[in-house]
Tab-separated table of C-alpha atoms in Angstrom:
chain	number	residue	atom	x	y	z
A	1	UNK	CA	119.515	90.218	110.224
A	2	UNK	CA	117.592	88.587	112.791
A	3	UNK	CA	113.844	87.149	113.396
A	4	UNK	CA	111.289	88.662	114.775
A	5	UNK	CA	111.127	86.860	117.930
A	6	UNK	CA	114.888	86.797	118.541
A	7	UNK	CA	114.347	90.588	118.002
A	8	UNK	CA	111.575	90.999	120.293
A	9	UNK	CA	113.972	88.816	123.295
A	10	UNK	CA	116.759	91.423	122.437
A	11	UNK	CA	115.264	94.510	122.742
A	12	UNK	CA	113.399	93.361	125.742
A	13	UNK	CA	116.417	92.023	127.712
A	14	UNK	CA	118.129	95.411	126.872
A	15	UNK	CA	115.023	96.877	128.823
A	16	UNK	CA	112.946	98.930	126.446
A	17	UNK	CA	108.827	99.555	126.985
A	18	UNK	CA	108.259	99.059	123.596
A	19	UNK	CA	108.936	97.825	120.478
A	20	UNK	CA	107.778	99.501	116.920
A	21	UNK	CA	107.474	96.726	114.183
A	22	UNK	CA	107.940	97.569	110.565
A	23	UNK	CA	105.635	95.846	108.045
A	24	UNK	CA	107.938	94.677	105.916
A	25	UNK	CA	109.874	90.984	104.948
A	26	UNK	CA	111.055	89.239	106.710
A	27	UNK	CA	109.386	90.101	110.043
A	28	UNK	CA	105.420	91.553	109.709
A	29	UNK	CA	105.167	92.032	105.735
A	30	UNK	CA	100.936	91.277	106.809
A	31	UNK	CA	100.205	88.781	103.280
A	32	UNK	CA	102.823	86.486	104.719
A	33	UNK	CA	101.418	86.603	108.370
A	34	UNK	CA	98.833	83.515	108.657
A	35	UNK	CA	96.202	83.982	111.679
A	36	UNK	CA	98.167	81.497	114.145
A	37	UNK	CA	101.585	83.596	113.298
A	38	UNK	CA	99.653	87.055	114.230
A	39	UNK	CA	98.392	85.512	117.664
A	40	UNK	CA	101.917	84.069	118.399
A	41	UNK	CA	103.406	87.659	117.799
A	42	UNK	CA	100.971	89.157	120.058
A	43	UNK	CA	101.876	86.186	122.825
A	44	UNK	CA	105.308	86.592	122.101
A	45	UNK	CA	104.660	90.764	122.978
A	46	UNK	CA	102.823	89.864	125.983
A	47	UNK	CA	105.554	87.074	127.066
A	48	UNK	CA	108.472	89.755	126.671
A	49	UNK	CA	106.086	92.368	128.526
A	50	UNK	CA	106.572	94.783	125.629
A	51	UNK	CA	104.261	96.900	124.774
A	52	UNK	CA	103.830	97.701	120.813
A	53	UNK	CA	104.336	101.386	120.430
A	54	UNK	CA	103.506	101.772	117.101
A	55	UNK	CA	104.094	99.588	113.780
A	56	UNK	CA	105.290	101.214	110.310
A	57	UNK	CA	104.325	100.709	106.924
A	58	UNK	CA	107.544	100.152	105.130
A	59	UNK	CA	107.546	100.649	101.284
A	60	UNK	CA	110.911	98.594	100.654
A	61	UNK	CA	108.733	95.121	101.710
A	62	UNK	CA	105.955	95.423	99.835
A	63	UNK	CA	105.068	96.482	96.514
A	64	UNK	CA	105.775	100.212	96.572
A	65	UNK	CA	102.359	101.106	98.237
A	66	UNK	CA	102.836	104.656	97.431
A	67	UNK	CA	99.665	106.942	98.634
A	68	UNK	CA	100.474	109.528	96.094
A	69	UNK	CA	100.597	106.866	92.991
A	70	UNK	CA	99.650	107.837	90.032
A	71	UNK	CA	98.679	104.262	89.403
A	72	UNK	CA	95.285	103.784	90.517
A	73	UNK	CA	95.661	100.185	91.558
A	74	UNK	CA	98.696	101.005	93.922
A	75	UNK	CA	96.536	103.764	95.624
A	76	UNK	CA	94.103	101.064	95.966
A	77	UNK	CA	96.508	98.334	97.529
A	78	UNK	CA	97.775	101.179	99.713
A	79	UNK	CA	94.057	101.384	101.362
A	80	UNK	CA	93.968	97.938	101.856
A	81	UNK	CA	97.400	97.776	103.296
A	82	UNK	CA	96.816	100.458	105.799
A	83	UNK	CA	93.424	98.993	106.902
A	84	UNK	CA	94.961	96.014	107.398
A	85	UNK	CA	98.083	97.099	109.395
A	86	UNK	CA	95.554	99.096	111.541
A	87	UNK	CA	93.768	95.790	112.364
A	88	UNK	CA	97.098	94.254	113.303
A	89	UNK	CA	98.113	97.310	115.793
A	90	UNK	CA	94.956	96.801	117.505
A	91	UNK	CA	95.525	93.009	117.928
A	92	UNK	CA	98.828	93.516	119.098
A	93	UNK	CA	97.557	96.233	121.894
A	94	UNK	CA	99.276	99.163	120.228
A	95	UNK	CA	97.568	102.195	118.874
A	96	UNK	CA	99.529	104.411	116.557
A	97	UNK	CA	100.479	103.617	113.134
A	98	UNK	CA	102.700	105.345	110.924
A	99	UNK	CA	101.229	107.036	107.548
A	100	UNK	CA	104.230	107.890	105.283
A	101	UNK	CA	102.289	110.584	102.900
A	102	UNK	CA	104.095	109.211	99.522
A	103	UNK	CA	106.056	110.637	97.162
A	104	UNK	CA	105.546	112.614	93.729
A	105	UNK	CA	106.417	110.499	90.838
A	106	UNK	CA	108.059	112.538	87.665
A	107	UNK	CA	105.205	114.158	85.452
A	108	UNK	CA	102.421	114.183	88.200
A	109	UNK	CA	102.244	117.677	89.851
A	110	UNK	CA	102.465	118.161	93.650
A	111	UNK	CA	99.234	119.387	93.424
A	112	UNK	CA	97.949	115.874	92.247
A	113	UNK	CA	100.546	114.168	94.067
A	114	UNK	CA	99.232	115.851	97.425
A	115	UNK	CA	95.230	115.494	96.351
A	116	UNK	CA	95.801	111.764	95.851
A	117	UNK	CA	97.365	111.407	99.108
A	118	UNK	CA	94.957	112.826	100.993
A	119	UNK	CA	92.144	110.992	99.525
A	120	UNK	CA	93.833	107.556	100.651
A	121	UNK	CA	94.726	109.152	103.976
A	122	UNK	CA	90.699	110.064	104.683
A	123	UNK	CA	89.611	106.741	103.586
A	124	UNK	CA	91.778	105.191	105.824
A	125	UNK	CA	91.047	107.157	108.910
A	126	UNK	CA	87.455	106.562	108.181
A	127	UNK	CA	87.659	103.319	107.566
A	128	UNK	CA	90.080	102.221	110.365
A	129	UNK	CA	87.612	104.127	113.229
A	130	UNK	CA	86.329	100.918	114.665
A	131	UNK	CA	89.898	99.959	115.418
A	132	UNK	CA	90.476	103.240	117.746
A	133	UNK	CA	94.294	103.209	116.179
A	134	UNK	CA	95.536	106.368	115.350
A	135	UNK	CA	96.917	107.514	112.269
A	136	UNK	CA	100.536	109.963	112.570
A	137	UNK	CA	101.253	111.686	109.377
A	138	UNK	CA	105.470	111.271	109.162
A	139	UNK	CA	107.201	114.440	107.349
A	140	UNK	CA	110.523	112.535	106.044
A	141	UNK	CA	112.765	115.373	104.312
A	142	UNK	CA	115.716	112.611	103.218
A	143	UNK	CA	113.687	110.372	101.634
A	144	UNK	CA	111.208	111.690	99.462
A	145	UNK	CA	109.464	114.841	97.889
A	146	UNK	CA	105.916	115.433	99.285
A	147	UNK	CA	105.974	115.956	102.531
A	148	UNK	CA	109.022	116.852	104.328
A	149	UNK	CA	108.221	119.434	107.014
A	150	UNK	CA	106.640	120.749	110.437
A	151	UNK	CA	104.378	122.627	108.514
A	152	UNK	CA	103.392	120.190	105.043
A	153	UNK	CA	102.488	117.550	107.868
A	154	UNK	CA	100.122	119.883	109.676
A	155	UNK	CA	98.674	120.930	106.368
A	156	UNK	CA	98.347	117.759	105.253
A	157	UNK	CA	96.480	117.102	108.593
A	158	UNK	CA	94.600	120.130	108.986
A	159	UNK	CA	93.006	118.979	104.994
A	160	UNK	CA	92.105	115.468	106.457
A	161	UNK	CA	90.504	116.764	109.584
A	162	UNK	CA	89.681	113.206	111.336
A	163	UNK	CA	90.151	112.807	115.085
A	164	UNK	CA	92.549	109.621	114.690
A	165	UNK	CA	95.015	111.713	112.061
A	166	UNK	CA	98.074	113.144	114.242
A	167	UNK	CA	101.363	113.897	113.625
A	168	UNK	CA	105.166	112.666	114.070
A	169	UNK	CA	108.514	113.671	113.277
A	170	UNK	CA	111.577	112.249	113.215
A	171	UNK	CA	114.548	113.695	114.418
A	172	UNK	CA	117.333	112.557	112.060
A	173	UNK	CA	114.895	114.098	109.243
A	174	UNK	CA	115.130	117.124	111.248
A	175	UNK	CA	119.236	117.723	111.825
A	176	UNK	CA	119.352	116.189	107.768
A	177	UNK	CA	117.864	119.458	106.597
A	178	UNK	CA	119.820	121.404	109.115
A	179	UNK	CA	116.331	122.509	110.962
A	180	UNK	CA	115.639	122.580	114.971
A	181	UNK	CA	114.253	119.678	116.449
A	182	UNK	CA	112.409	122.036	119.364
A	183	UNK	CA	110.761	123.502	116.269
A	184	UNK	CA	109.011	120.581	115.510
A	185	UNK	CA	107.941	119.531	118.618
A	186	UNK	CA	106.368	123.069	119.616
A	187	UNK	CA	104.881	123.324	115.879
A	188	UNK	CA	103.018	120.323	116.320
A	189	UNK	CA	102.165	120.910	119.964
A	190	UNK	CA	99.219	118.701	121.343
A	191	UNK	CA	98.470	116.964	117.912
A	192	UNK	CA	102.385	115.619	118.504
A	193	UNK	CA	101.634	111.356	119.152
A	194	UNK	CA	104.965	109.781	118.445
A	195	UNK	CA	108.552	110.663	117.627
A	196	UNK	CA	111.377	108.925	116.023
A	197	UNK	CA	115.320	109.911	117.872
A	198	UNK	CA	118.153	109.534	116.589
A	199	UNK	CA	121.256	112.065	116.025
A	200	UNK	CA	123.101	113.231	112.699
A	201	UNK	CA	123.675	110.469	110.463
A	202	UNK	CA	121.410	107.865	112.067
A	203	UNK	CA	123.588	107.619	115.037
A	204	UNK	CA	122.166	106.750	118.587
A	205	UNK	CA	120.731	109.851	120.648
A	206	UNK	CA	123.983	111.664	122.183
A	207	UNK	CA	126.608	110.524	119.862
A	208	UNK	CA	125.992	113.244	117.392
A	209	UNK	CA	124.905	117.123	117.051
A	210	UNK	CA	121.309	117.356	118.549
A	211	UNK	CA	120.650	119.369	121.840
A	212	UNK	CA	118.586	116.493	122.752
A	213	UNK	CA	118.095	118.660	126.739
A	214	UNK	CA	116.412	121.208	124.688
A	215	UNK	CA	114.181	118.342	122.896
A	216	UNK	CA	113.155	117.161	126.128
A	217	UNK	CA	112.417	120.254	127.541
A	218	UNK	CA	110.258	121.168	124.731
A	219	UNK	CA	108.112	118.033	125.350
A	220	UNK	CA	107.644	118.180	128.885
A	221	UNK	CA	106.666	122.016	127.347
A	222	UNK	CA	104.043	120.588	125.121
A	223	UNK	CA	103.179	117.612	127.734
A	224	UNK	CA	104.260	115.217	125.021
A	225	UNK	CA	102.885	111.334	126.725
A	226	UNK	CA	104.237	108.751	123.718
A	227	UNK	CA	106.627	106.672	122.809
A	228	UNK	CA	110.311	107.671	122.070
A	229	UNK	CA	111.422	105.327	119.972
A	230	UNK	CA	115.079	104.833	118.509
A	231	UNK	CA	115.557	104.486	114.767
A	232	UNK	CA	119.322	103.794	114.100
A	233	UNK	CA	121.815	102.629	112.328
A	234	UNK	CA	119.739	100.489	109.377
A	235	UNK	CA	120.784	102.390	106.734
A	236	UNK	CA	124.282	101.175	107.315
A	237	UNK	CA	126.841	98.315	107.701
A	238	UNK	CA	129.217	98.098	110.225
A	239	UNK	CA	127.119	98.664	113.201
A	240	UNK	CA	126.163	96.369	116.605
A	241	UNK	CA	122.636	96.551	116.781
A	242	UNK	CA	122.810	95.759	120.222
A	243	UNK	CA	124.790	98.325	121.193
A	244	UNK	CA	123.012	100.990	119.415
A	245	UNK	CA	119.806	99.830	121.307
A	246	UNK	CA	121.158	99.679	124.524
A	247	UNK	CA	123.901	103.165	124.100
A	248	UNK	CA	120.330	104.736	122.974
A	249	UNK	CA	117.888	103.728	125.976
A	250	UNK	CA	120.909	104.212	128.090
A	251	UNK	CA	121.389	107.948	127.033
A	252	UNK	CA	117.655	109.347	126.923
A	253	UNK	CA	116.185	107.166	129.945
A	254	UNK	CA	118.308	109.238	132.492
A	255	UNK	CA	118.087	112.577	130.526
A	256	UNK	CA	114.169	112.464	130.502
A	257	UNK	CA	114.590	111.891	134.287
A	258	UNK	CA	116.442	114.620	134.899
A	259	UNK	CA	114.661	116.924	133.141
A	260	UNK	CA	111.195	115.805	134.889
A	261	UNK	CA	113.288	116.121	138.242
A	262	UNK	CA	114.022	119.680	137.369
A	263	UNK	CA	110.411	120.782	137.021
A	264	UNK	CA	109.422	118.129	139.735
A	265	UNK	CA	107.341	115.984	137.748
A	266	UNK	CA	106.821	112.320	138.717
A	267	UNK	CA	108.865	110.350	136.074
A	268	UNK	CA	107.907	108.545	132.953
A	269	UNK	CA	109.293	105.782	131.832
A	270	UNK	CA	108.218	105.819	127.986
């Protein structure tokens, strides 16, 4: 476990672009983030020359914040949360932020389940507008029941129909339910913003059973322009954080290079 800022030095030093912050304790849970402790994250960004690729709303460090709640109140908070998170990202400089759809609690239908999502997900989007941050709808097929796929993510989209709702995937979600990662990516197509890599098991990019090649092919395909960022290894013990950041960056960085060099295109460096 380590602080934010000792986080933020790591990953920086190990040479990464960016850095995606989850809104949980201990490091950005937002009721415990006073006004001077916001502006000395965003100094602390600027100081490390990192760039804030996106931030995530994560439901372990806070108090459920489920979208698809049948608790009116927790829909509610949810709003608030996201509204607030979105305020954050744009203080920060960054301008994608995560929506996790929720998850269908026993004796509410997925027809409920997916209406009440959607209403929290429009009011959001509308009401975050101002901020110019944009909302990615993440299908995650391990972890819960409402929306795990390509296709329930688009759908869920396609019902929202805002300009700042997009989409994400992430790849470990993927190779869990034994899918194809290039499906994904050519599924969601343009309305693709952000993507999460790792392998099999949560293991760094490379050390698993994804044709990560293909994946990279099928985003120069799609002329995918965000972030890549590496979720690994937290759902584990036993692991050197440090070396799963740097095996990671170490992997993709010359992979995406030499794919660009094969269809001559000037290199990226996100």
């Amino acid at each position: 476990a380590y602080t934010l800022d000792d986080t933020i030095a790591r990953i920086a030093k190990i040479g990464y672009d960016g850095i995606e912050i989850g809104a949980a304790a201990p490091h950005a849970y937002p009721p415990h983030l006073s006004a001077d402790r916001r502006a000395q994250i965003k100094d602390l960004l600027q100081q490390h020359d990192l760039k804030l690729s996106s931030m995530l709303p994560a439901p372990s460090g806070g108090p459920g914040n489920n979208p698809a709640s049948p608790y009116i109140e927790e829909r509610r908070a949810t709003v608030e949360h996201y509204k607030e998170l979105a305020e954050m990202v744009a203080l920060w400089g960054g301008k994608t932020l995560i929506y996790l759809p929720g998850w269908t609690i026993f004796g509410t239908s997925r027809r409920q389940a997916w209406a009440w999502s959607r209403e929290v997900l429009t009011e959001v989007a509308d009401s975050i507008a101002h901020t110019g941050v944009t909302l990615v709808i993440e299908p995650t097929t391990h972890d819960t029941n409402l929306c795990v796929s390509a296709d329930d993510a688009i759908e869920l989209m396609q019902d929202v129909n805002r300009p700042n709702v997009k989409l994400m995937f992430d790849t470990f979600h993927v190779l869990w339910n034994h899918e194809v990662m290039t499906d994904y990516a050519y599924k969601m197509g343009a309305d693709l913003k952000h993507i999460h890599m790792s392998d099999n098991d949560r293991l760094p990019p490379g050390r698993g059973v994804g044709d990560w090649p293909a994946l990279i092919d099928a985003l120069l395909d799609i002329e995918f322009d965000g972030y890549l960022t590496m979720e690994t290894g937290f759902h584990r013990r036993g692991i050197e954080p440090d070396e799963d950041a740097r095996v990671s960056v170490e992997f993709l960085r010359p992979l995406v290079a030499e794919r660009e060099a094969l269809r001559g295109i000037k290199p990226n460096s996100k």
